[in-house]
XYZ file of C-alpha atoms in Angstrom:
687
model
C 0.000 0.000 0.000
C 1.298 3.441 -0.925
C 1.719 5.788 2.036
C 0.406 8.761 0.025
C -2.514 9.619 -2.207
C -1.809 10.587 -5.795
C -1.861 14.366 -6.179
C -3.703 14.436 -9.500
C -6.424 11.996 -8.406
C -6.780 13.854 -5.109
C -7.276 17.091 -7.025
C -10.018 15.453 -9.108
C -11.670 14.481 -5.842
C -11.614 18.174 -4.878
C -13.346 19.082 -8.142
C -15.930 16.423 -7.317
C -16.642 18.450 -4.161
C -17.334 21.466 -6.371
C -19.726 19.284 -8.381
C -21.410 18.287 -5.117
C -22.292 21.947 -4.592
C -23.958 21.950 -7.999
C -25.975 18.896 -6.935
C -26.912 20.237 -3.487
C -30.595 21.203 -3.454
C -29.971 23.548 -0.504
C -27.811 25.744 -2.788
C -29.811 28.374 -4.736
C -30.545 27.257 -8.313
C -28.493 29.811 -10.228
C -25.613 29.399 -7.781
C -25.689 25.663 -8.545
C -25.369 26.547 -12.220
C -22.322 28.696 -11.444
C -20.714 25.855 -9.489
C -20.968 23.815 -12.688
C -19.113 26.639 -14.435
C -16.424 26.668 -11.730
C -16.052 22.889 -12.019
C -15.691 23.120 -15.802
C -13.092 25.885 -15.566
C -11.164 23.966 -12.882
C -11.043 20.835 -14.986
C -9.892 22.690 -18.114
C -6.931 24.204 -16.237
C -6.167 20.834 -14.650
C -5.985 19.159 -18.063
C -3.836 21.900 -19.610
C -1.348 21.850 -16.731
C -1.387 18.615 -14.714
C -2.555 16.149 -17.382
C -0.130 17.720 -19.853
C 2.687 16.984 -17.373
C 1.607 13.345 -17.114
C 1.467 13.034 -20.913
C 4.975 14.485 -21.227
C 6.216 12.041 -18.584
C 4.591 9.133 -20.435
C 6.485 10.086 -23.599
C 9.924 9.983 -21.911
C 11.984 7.041 -23.103
C 13.650 5.987 -19.861
C 14.544 2.495 -18.696
C 13.215 3.192 -15.220
C 9.501 4.128 -15.196
C 8.610 7.457 -13.592
C 6.473 6.877 -10.513
C 4.028 9.555 -9.378
C 2.766 9.915 -5.809
C 0.492 7.027 -4.992
C 2.727 4.567 -6.861
C 1.453 5.189 -10.400
C 3.431 5.120 -13.619
C 2.440 7.886 -16.086
C 0.505 5.453 -18.301
C -1.414 4.027 -15.330
C -2.151 7.474 -13.989
C -3.330 8.791 -17.350
C -5.750 5.867 -17.626
C -7.157 6.585 -14.140
C -7.454 10.323 -14.871
C -9.331 9.714 -18.122
C -11.708 7.314 -16.366
C -12.332 9.843 -13.568
C -12.877 12.787 -15.940
C -15.418 10.831 -17.984
C -17.243 9.863 -14.766
C -17.200 13.509 -13.674
C -18.534 14.611 -17.070
C -21.459 12.213 -16.698
C -22.211 13.649 -13.242
C -21.908 17.153 -14.688
C -24.341 16.386 -17.519
C -26.875 14.844 -15.150
C -26.662 17.775 -12.713
C -26.970 20.266 -15.573
C -30.110 18.565 -16.888
C -31.675 18.439 -13.407
C -30.946 22.119 -12.764
C -32.484 23.118 -16.111
C -35.676 21.199 -15.238
C -35.910 22.926 -11.850
C -35.194 26.328 -13.407
C -38.015 25.797 -15.878
C -40.430 25.103 -13.004
C -39.511 28.556 -11.690
C -39.904 30.296 -15.026
C -36.245 30.404 -16.144
C -36.028 28.469 -19.404
C -33.090 27.665 -21.675
C -34.327 27.281 -25.255
C -32.575 25.845 -28.294
C -32.937 26.968 -31.917
C -35.896 24.637 -32.549
C -38.012 25.988 -29.660
C -38.210 29.681 -30.579
C -41.356 31.600 -31.475
C -41.471 33.986 -34.447
C -40.521 37.063 -32.389
C -37.566 35.257 -30.863
C -36.392 34.003 -34.265
C -36.476 37.604 -35.519
C -34.555 38.742 -32.413
C -31.917 36.040 -32.937
C -31.498 36.919 -36.603
C -30.950 40.582 -35.735
C -28.625 39.665 -32.862
C -26.638 37.435 -35.182
C -26.361 40.114 -37.874
C -25.366 42.908 -35.467
C -23.285 41.117 -32.818
C -22.160 37.616 -33.842
C -21.633 37.774 -37.606
C -18.926 40.502 -37.567
C -16.900 38.276 -35.206
C -17.468 34.935 -36.969
C -14.863 33.395 -39.324
C -15.865 30.096 -41.014
C -12.912 27.823 -41.843
C -13.271 25.252 -44.640
C -11.443 21.978 -43.970
C -9.784 20.111 -46.836
C -8.452 16.584 -46.675
C -5.342 17.533 -48.637
C -4.282 20.497 -46.456
C -3.453 21.121 -42.815
C -6.134 22.349 -40.458
C -5.906 26.090 -39.688
C -4.574 26.745 -36.175
C -7.328 26.465 -33.560
C -6.478 28.111 -30.185
C -7.605 26.372 -27.024
C -9.897 28.008 -24.495
C -12.500 28.439 -27.242
C -15.611 26.559 -28.351
C -15.937 25.354 -31.914
C -18.706 24.042 -34.128
C -17.719 21.307 -36.576
C -19.941 21.345 -39.658
C -20.587 18.547 -42.149
C -22.332 19.356 -45.443
C -23.512 16.419 -47.547
C -24.629 16.567 -51.177
C -26.239 13.194 -51.852
C -26.614 13.707 -55.630
C -22.923 14.415 -56.192
C -21.727 12.223 -53.301
C -19.813 15.288 -52.132
C -18.936 16.029 -48.501
C -17.592 19.315 -47.189
C -16.335 20.050 -43.690
C -16.008 23.360 -41.888
C -15.214 24.787 -38.457
C -16.694 27.849 -36.737
C -15.203 29.421 -33.627
C -17.944 30.671 -31.299
C -16.861 34.289 -30.598
C -17.518 34.628 -26.860
C -16.358 37.875 -25.221
C -17.558 40.425 -22.657
C -19.414 42.199 -25.462
C -20.682 38.972 -26.976
C -21.777 36.712 -24.069
C -22.428 32.986 -24.362
C -25.926 33.237 -22.819
C -28.423 35.746 -24.250
C -31.766 36.706 -22.685
C -34.579 36.454 -25.257
C -37.802 38.464 -25.535
C -39.943 36.545 -23.032
C -43.540 36.296 -21.753
C -44.258 38.288 -18.555
C -44.104 35.239 -16.277
C -40.945 33.683 -17.759
C -37.340 34.482 -18.560
C -36.159 32.653 -21.648
C -32.477 32.346 -22.506
C -30.574 30.951 -25.480
C -26.948 29.878 -25.765
C -24.961 31.532 -28.564
C -24.118 28.159 -30.125
C -27.800 27.701 -30.947
C -28.184 31.116 -32.557
C -25.356 30.082 -34.894
C -27.101 26.741 -35.521
C -30.263 28.685 -36.362
C -28.332 30.710 -38.932
C -26.227 27.854 -40.323
C -27.886 27.839 -43.764
C -27.309 31.571 -44.137
C -23.649 31.162 -43.135
C -23.018 28.522 -45.830
C -25.529 29.777 -48.406
C -22.929 29.555 -51.211
C -22.665 25.750 -50.991
C -25.131 23.230 -52.384
C -25.970 20.490 -49.914
C -28.909 18.287 -48.982
C -27.970 17.707 -45.361
C -26.017 19.723 -42.835
C -25.088 18.765 -39.286
C -23.426 20.866 -36.582
C -21.532 19.502 -33.566
C -19.627 21.225 -30.751
C -16.032 20.423 -29.805
C -13.186 21.978 -27.840
C -9.420 21.514 -27.846
C -7.091 21.465 -24.854
C -3.441 22.378 -25.411
C -0.377 21.947 -23.215
C -0.162 25.146 -21.109
C 3.474 24.724 -20.039
C 5.304 28.065 -20.262
C 8.781 27.351 -21.630
C 11.304 30.152 -21.205
C 14.243 30.705 -23.556
C 17.628 30.388 -21.816
C 19.156 33.179 -23.928
C 20.856 35.467 -21.358
C 20.734 38.400 -23.775
C 16.931 38.552 -23.532
C 15.014 40.241 -20.729
C 12.512 38.266 -18.661
C 9.684 40.233 -20.291
C 10.918 39.175 -23.744
C 11.199 35.553 -22.613
C 7.699 35.573 -21.102
C 6.204 37.142 -24.241
C 7.893 34.538 -26.450
C 6.856 31.764 -24.065
C 3.245 32.956 -24.164
C 3.327 32.883 -27.948
C 4.636 29.296 -27.855
C 1.931 28.344 -25.322
C -0.765 29.572 -27.711
C 0.589 27.056 -30.217
C 1.021 24.302 -27.618
C 0.626 20.657 -28.485
C -3.027 19.463 -28.473
C -3.552 16.994 -25.644
C -7.312 16.447 -25.642
C -10.324 16.773 -27.915
C -13.748 16.821 -26.255
C -16.547 16.351 -28.769
C -20.298 15.933 -29.140
C -20.839 12.176 -28.863
C -23.318 12.411 -31.771
C -20.625 13.759 -34.115
C -20.374 11.620 -37.299
C -17.439 9.230 -37.237
C -15.872 10.628 -40.412
C -15.969 14.200 -39.053
C -14.415 13.112 -35.744
C -11.736 11.133 -37.576
C -10.811 14.115 -39.747
C -10.528 16.455 -36.736
C -8.511 14.015 -34.622
C -6.080 13.113 -37.425
C -5.467 16.732 -38.408
C -4.912 17.688 -34.754
C -2.543 14.749 -34.227
C -4.790 13.147 -31.603
C -4.994 9.579 -32.842
C -4.816 7.991 -29.393
C -8.276 7.122 -28.112
C -7.321 8.284 -24.606
C -7.085 11.847 -25.923
C -10.613 11.812 -27.425
C -13.348 12.417 -24.860
C -17.037 12.153 -25.830
C -19.363 14.750 -24.328
C -22.720 16.429 -24.757
C -24.131 19.048 -27.115
C -22.350 21.942 -25.361
C -18.759 22.367 -24.160
C -16.595 25.030 -22.469
C -19.248 25.399 -19.802
C -17.084 27.678 -17.668
C -19.303 30.397 -19.135
C -22.025 29.225 -16.737
C -20.173 31.331 -14.159
C -21.490 34.350 -16.090
C -25.059 33.112 -16.584
C -27.361 36.169 -16.613
C -28.552 37.290 -13.175
C -32.216 37.013 -14.061
C -33.758 36.389 -10.628
C -32.165 37.322 -7.289
C -34.457 34.849 -5.524
C -32.352 32.009 -6.925
C -28.963 33.589 -6.223
C -26.824 33.223 -3.117
C -27.611 36.128 -0.799
C -24.744 38.613 -0.803
C -23.414 39.448 2.645
C -22.102 42.986 2.818
C -18.571 42.926 4.288
C -18.290 44.345 7.787
C -15.916 47.130 8.784
C -13.191 46.273 11.256
C -14.243 47.613 14.688
C -10.943 49.502 15.134
C -11.097 51.249 11.755
C -13.515 54.114 11.278
C -14.466 55.350 7.824
C -12.665 58.485 6.609
C -10.085 58.280 9.400
C -6.389 57.398 9.538
C -5.502 53.700 9.477
C -1.853 54.506 10.166
C -2.783 56.151 13.478
C -4.593 52.952 14.541
C -1.586 50.809 13.572
C 0.692 52.874 15.760
C -1.326 51.530 18.707
C -2.167 47.930 17.729
C -2.022 45.232 15.065
C -5.069 44.821 12.812
C -6.211 41.416 11.515
C -8.502 41.232 8.467
C -10.397 38.221 7.170
C -11.801 38.697 3.658
C -14.479 38.651 2.356
C -16.066 39.048 5.787
C -14.061 42.243 6.259
C -13.993 44.893 3.571
C -10.974 44.844 1.233
C -11.588 48.578 1.116
C -9.515 48.835 4.320
C -6.423 47.756 2.376
C -7.189 50.155 -0.480
C -7.679 52.974 2.053
C -4.315 52.100 3.619
C -2.606 52.548 0.232
C -4.524 55.761 -0.518
C -3.508 57.219 2.835
C 0.121 56.267 2.187
C -0.082 57.871 -1.262
C -1.021 61.332 0.041
C 0.515 61.431 3.536
C 3.393 63.958 3.154
C 5.539 62.032 5.661
C 5.426 58.752 3.727
C 8.758 58.240 1.958
C 8.815 54.683 0.569
C 6.272 52.065 -0.500
C 7.266 48.501 -1.438
C 4.762 45.822 -2.530
C 4.753 42.406 -4.215
C 2.050 41.781 -6.837
C 1.145 38.287 -8.047
C -2.378 38.721 -9.420
C -4.383 41.945 -9.574
C -7.841 42.950 -10.755
C -8.216 43.924 -14.415
C -8.911 47.558 -13.507
C -6.884 47.544 -10.318
C -7.503 50.054 -7.538
C -4.252 48.813 -5.974
C -2.226 49.778 -9.055
C -4.051 53.107 -9.270
C -3.128 53.876 -5.640
C 0.533 53.022 -6.302
C 0.598 55.283 -9.358
C -0.982 58.049 -7.285
C 1.765 57.597 -4.665
C 4.501 57.889 -7.309
C 2.901 61.056 -8.687
C 2.927 62.464 -5.147
C 6.679 62.047 -4.964
C 6.887 58.776 -3.008
C 9.533 56.245 -3.905
C 7.367 53.313 -5.005
C 8.935 49.924 -5.740
C 6.775 47.072 -7.013
C 7.829 43.499 -7.660
C 5.470 42.180 -10.334
C 5.583 38.408 -10.781
C 5.440 37.861 -14.540
C 5.205 34.079 -14.215
C 1.823 33.953 -12.448
C 0.181 31.233 -14.545
C -2.508 32.519 -16.956
C -1.937 36.086 -15.689
C 1.360 36.654 -17.498
C -0.056 39.018 -20.135
C -1.984 41.052 -17.560
C 1.151 41.389 -15.414
C 3.310 42.480 -18.356
C 0.722 45.179 -19.088
C 0.619 46.225 -15.405
C 4.427 46.473 -15.366
C 4.389 48.829 -18.335
C 1.656 51.011 -16.816
C 3.523 51.262 -13.513
C 6.881 52.012 -15.148
C 5.362 54.700 -17.348
C 4.009 56.363 -14.184
C 7.369 56.598 -12.440
C 7.152 53.410 -10.353
C 10.275 51.259 -10.042
C 9.301 47.765 -11.220
C 11.221 44.598 -10.349
C 10.796 41.057 -11.702
C 11.859 37.726 -10.246
C 14.544 35.602 -11.957
C 13.566 32.857 -14.426
C 13.596 29.932 -11.988
C 11.992 31.550 -8.934
C 8.437 32.794 -8.427
C 7.584 35.499 -5.914
C 4.269 34.396 -4.429
C 4.462 36.378 -1.178
C 1.841 39.043 -0.329
C 3.853 41.732 1.424
C 3.718 45.525 1.739
C 6.104 47.883 3.518
C 5.294 51.559 3.931
C 7.938 53.788 5.543
C 6.981 57.067 7.220
C 9.296 59.755 8.510
C 8.648 60.021 12.246
C 11.005 61.732 14.677
C 14.623 61.179 13.706
C 14.057 58.103 11.561
C 11.675 55.986 9.488
C 8.834 53.995 10.995
C 7.646 50.924 9.074
C 4.022 49.925 8.544
C 3.758 46.387 7.256
C 1.113 44.113 5.775
C 1.457 40.358 5.252
C -1.371 38.388 3.680
C -2.428 34.996 2.393
C -4.177 36.213 -0.756
C -3.608 38.417 -3.768
C -3.977 42.194 -3.752
C -7.035 41.862 -5.936
C -10.254 43.648 -5.000
C -12.299 41.442 -7.353
C -11.306 38.056 -5.915
C -11.300 39.485 -2.359
C -15.121 39.425 -2.621
C -15.231 35.659 -3.150
C -11.928 34.304 -1.751
C -11.490 33.753 1.973
C -8.101 35.183 3.019
C -6.235 36.649 5.987
C -4.156 39.807 6.257
C -2.163 41.339 9.119
C -1.281 45.045 9.483
C 1.544 45.574 11.964
C 4.205 48.016 13.117
C 6.005 45.454 15.317
C 9.700 46.437 15.042
C 10.972 42.862 14.713
C 8.500 41.919 11.984
C 9.093 45.223 10.156
C 12.850 44.604 10.249
C 12.290 41.159 8.725
C 10.043 42.622 6.013
C 12.868 45.031 5.165
C 15.179 42.021 4.795
C 12.651 40.364 2.456
C 12.526 43.538 0.378
C 16.342 43.729 0.231
C 16.433 40.104 -0.898
C 13.853 40.773 -3.624
C 15.822 43.817 -4.763
C 19.043 41.800 -4.995
C 18.605 38.034 -4.710
C 22.286 37.506 -3.957
C 21.451 38.762 -0.462
C 20.629 36.134 2.164
C 19.318 36.909 5.623
C 18.432 35.320 8.938
C 14.870 36.153 9.927
C 13.966 36.617 13.576
C 10.174 36.470 13.178
C 9.061 35.750 9.626
C 8.935 32.359 7.918
C 10.490 32.956 4.491
C 10.765 30.459 1.630
C 12.960 29.271 0.099
C 15.310 30.260 2.958
C 13.867 29.200 6.299
C 10.197 28.274 6.026
C 10.646 24.538 5.525
C 13.255 24.348 8.320
C 11.041 26.310 10.733
C 7.986 24.133 10.045
C 10.031 20.964 10.501
C 11.345 22.356 13.791
C 7.821 23.230 14.964
C 6.497 19.756 14.096
C 9.473 18.062 15.749
C 8.857 20.135 18.858
C 5.286 18.783 19.040
C 6.667 15.241 18.634
C 9.124 15.809 21.489
C 6.383 17.199 23.770
C 4.002 14.340 22.942
C 6.670 11.787 23.822
C 7.056 13.551 27.194
C 3.250 13.128 27.581
C 2.711 16.874 27.370
C -0.242 18.299 25.487
C 0.666 18.511 21.797
C -1.380 19.558 18.769
C -1.098 20.930 15.244
C -4.111 22.752 13.805
C -3.609 23.981 10.250
C -5.459 25.155 7.181
C -3.998 25.018 3.662
C -5.166 24.871 0.058
C -3.015 21.817 -0.691
C -0.886 19.322 1.221
C 1.436 17.431 -1.127
C 5.020 17.775 0.192
C 6.286 14.287 1.039
C 8.780 15.434 3.711
C 6.096 17.352 5.606
C 3.698 14.412 5.238
C 6.314 11.999 6.607
C 6.885 14.269 9.620
C 3.145 14.512 10.244
C 2.944 10.698 10.200
C 5.745 10.654 12.808
C 3.845 13.223 14.871
C 0.684 11.132 14.697
C 2.578 8.045 15.862
C 3.969 10.065 18.780
C 0.436 11.033 19.843
C 0.185 14.593 18.502
C -3.430 15.652 17.857
C -3.425 16.849 14.216
C -6.438 18.610 12.707
C -6.147 19.832 9.128
C -8.507 21.772 6.856
C -7.309 21.173 3.287
C -9.361 22.604 0.435
C -7.814 20.865 -2.576
C -5.258 18.144 -3.318
C -4.176 16.200 -0.235
C -1.592 13.421 -0.522
C -1.633 12.567 3.201
C -3.807 9.591 4.168
C -5.558 10.328 7.483
C -6.997 7.824 9.959
C -4.885 4.890 8.731
C -4.268 2.485 11.599
C -0.642 2.505 12.714
C 0.231 5.370 10.379
C -2.036 8.372 10.911
C -4.486 7.418 13.667
C -4.285 10.915 15.193
C -4.671 12.873 11.946
C -8.095 14.083 10.865
C -8.658 16.108 7.724
C -11.705 17.928 6.437
C -12.257 19.989 3.304
C -14.730 22.868 3.064
C -16.263 23.906 -0.259
C -18.877 26.641 -0.076
C -19.853 29.922 -1.727
C -16.456 31.503 -0.883
C -13.254 29.848 -2.071
C -11.283 28.796 1.012
C -7.888 30.327 0.202
C -6.462 31.330 3.608
C -3.449 29.526 5.068
C -2.722 29.309 8.786
C -1.032 27.019 11.303
C -1.236 26.747 15.101
C 1.255 24.713 17.157
C 0.612 23.895 20.827
C 4.262 24.553 21.765
C 3.927 23.186 25.294
C 1.017 25.467 26.110
C 2.509 28.713 24.704
C 0.832 28.244 21.321
C 2.425 29.681 18.190
C 0.159 31.105 15.486
C 1.062 31.820 11.844
C -0.632 33.040 8.676
C 1.213 32.642 5.372
C 1.089 32.760 1.582
C 2.426 29.215 1.107
C 0.834 25.801 1.021
C 2.592 22.697 2.294
C 3.837 21.893 -1.212
C 7.403 21.392 -2.438
C 7.090 24.223 -4.960
C 6.017 26.686 -2.246
C 8.648 25.673 0.274
C 11.598 25.240 -2.117
C 11.041 27.148 -5.368
C 9.022 30.236 -4.456
C 9.455 33.318 -2.342
C 6.780 32.935 0.325
C 6.279 34.808 3.575
C 4.516 33.784 6.776
C 4.143 35.900 9.869
C 3.617 34.985 13.511
C 0.539 36.390 15.199
C 1.705 38.067 18.405
C -1.379 39.972 19.576
C -3.358 38.009 22.206
C -6.796 39.041 20.885
C -5.885 38.189 17.291
C -4.623 34.777 18.436
C -8.019 34.125 20.029
C -9.678 35.388 16.853
C -7.681 32.926 14.730
C -8.362 29.974 17.046
C -12.087 30.825 17.116
C -12.208 30.867 13.319
C -10.357 27.577 13.038
C -12.702 25.875 15.507
C -15.789 27.249 13.745
C -14.522 25.671 10.525
C -13.468 22.458 12.251
C -17.037 22.039 13.561
C -18.674 22.631 10.178
C -21.145 19.840 9.424
C -22.891 21.472 6.474
C -20.125 22.110 3.930
C -17.251 20.063 5.407
C -16.212 16.747 3.844
C -14.252 14.025 5.631
C -11.054 13.175 3.698
C -10.397 9.903 5.530
C -11.249 8.054 2.306
C -9.670 8.744 -1.080
C -12.691 7.432 -2.956
C -15.505 9.416 -1.343
C -16.434 12.936 -0.339
C -18.598 12.095 2.650
C -20.046 15.061 4.503
C -19.022 15.439 8.132
C -21.861 14.218 10.318
C -23.528 16.604 12.751
C -23.623 15.820 16.447
C -25.780 17.115 19.274
C -23.266 19.909 19.892
C -22.701 20.912 16.249
C -26.194 20.773 14.778
C -26.854 21.484 11.098
C -28.692 24.732 11.851
C -25.670 26.504 13.356
C -22.737 24.771 11.673
C -22.290 26.254 8.215
C -18.905 27.799 8.965
C -18.941 30.609 6.389
C -22.258 31.863 7.764
C -21.062 31.538 11.362
C -17.796 33.372 10.627
C -19.723 36.273 9.126
C -21.952 36.420 12.227
C -18.834 36.190 14.421
C -17.264 39.276 12.830
C -20.574 41.118 12.781
C -20.856 40.561 16.543
C -17.311 41.842 17.094
C -18.041 44.943 15.014
C -21.310 45.697 16.768
C -19.729 45.157 20.168
């Protein structure tokens, strides 16, 4: 028996939990539809990144087979992944059909091209002529020539035209032109008591004869498909090129990445499927996945908001009790640390902090690391404002943030053109930390105001991602932040950190020391525990230490959202380790760890997961929580989540996502943790 779960299969189990939300009848109908969109988007990224890695490994000609976690060879793993993704697609299709039936009962109806009345047909024709047609480019396929390049991340219609008299067959491909100005789902003219919607694919099907009017045919059929390409970003090793140039060239290569999967309408004619697969170089059956009439269903995340009754109720974020509107945040920080928990707290507090720093005449320097930002970022606007006000603003923009590379290149140019000093990480190291340092002239020197967080400086995702952030002026922590900034400015510098956990320098060592300390205390029959919350747990060294801690009697409670390679509750191996995963309306993104430490518990929040890449190949920062009230706050939040019996799943089995059972003390009515956490902060704010 392998001592660890396979990372890829464990991740698929996480996406199954997202699908569970789409199946949960307690979730509002349109929110269930959006969970299907999230699941679809998750799986697409998984295939382009993780499955592509497995395929590359399978192609390596080595005498010794490559073994993945869980004891799988690449070929074995690929077979299991394909089986699991097909099973998940069947669950998806069933859930989608059930949701559509329930929506129709409530007057929200999705129509296809054969179900329209005359007014709706006229509307669709006009919509096609004005909005879709200018963006549509039909491509004719010929057996004797190569297929035109088809980018991934798009939806396509494969068309077969048959002329029975001349025994002539023509093939064509249409890319469905989805954009912000041309959405996938369009609200139709509807009766007063109904809202009727059509998907863009079906408007194109309605107009198919007009699109190919110049060809003579007796029969025409239209079938959806999508392509997945390898999303690996390969950087040129030419030292004469800047990182920006390498990223731009790498992005261009990614766009032309090798096809790794074709998902197609299972009713597609065999000859049409064969032509597509051969021309795309996907002859292996394992790369051809049958599906339904529609693909690329990530667009369900943007399904029109047609009825608030069937949406998740939006909870307005609360203001931190120590921060008053239109007052100085810096003056509060001079007296105490401030802990924020998004989206329960307003991300506006962070924006206000930057705005205050931008116009305070005594602020001299601002340093920040940016990994992902909003498209129209208030954070970047505040930094530009600071530079225009004469502050020295230094920003490290991580260009290698996967799928955000182009946005970050653009942000770098905007910042540089506004007088901001922009830094980038070297080729082989990602800066994933979420750190800010603001320096203010006070008395004879500079006083530092720091912020360390678990999530991106992104006001859009801060509304739906659960994250932590700490504002502090603690001299020791501020001094360590300065060391981090000096390291990021010149990575030949190496420092010893008194307070912060910093990867790749000291974080792994410090965590190993903390775990070993719990083992030592447990062996002395002292109270010993590790309570932690991460997005993923896949590092084999950490897992091995946690197994040792379990054997020593340490009480280990883990909340892991996604992939988890550790096997909990295995007799003789992990008897004292329990793991739950919470999937709910907010994405659980916060990372924290609490160690008993012989009764003087140590608390940390951090940007890293317990993964090898985070601990060894990224710049990550974690901070201790030193304020007594904030420590209590963090423990309260952890215990609220640990006692969730509405949205928590027990990860003691790799093959199931069983919900945690409620007990007499944690009844269903008061144990949905995201609701309880909101009420917790509301109570603190209202006193």
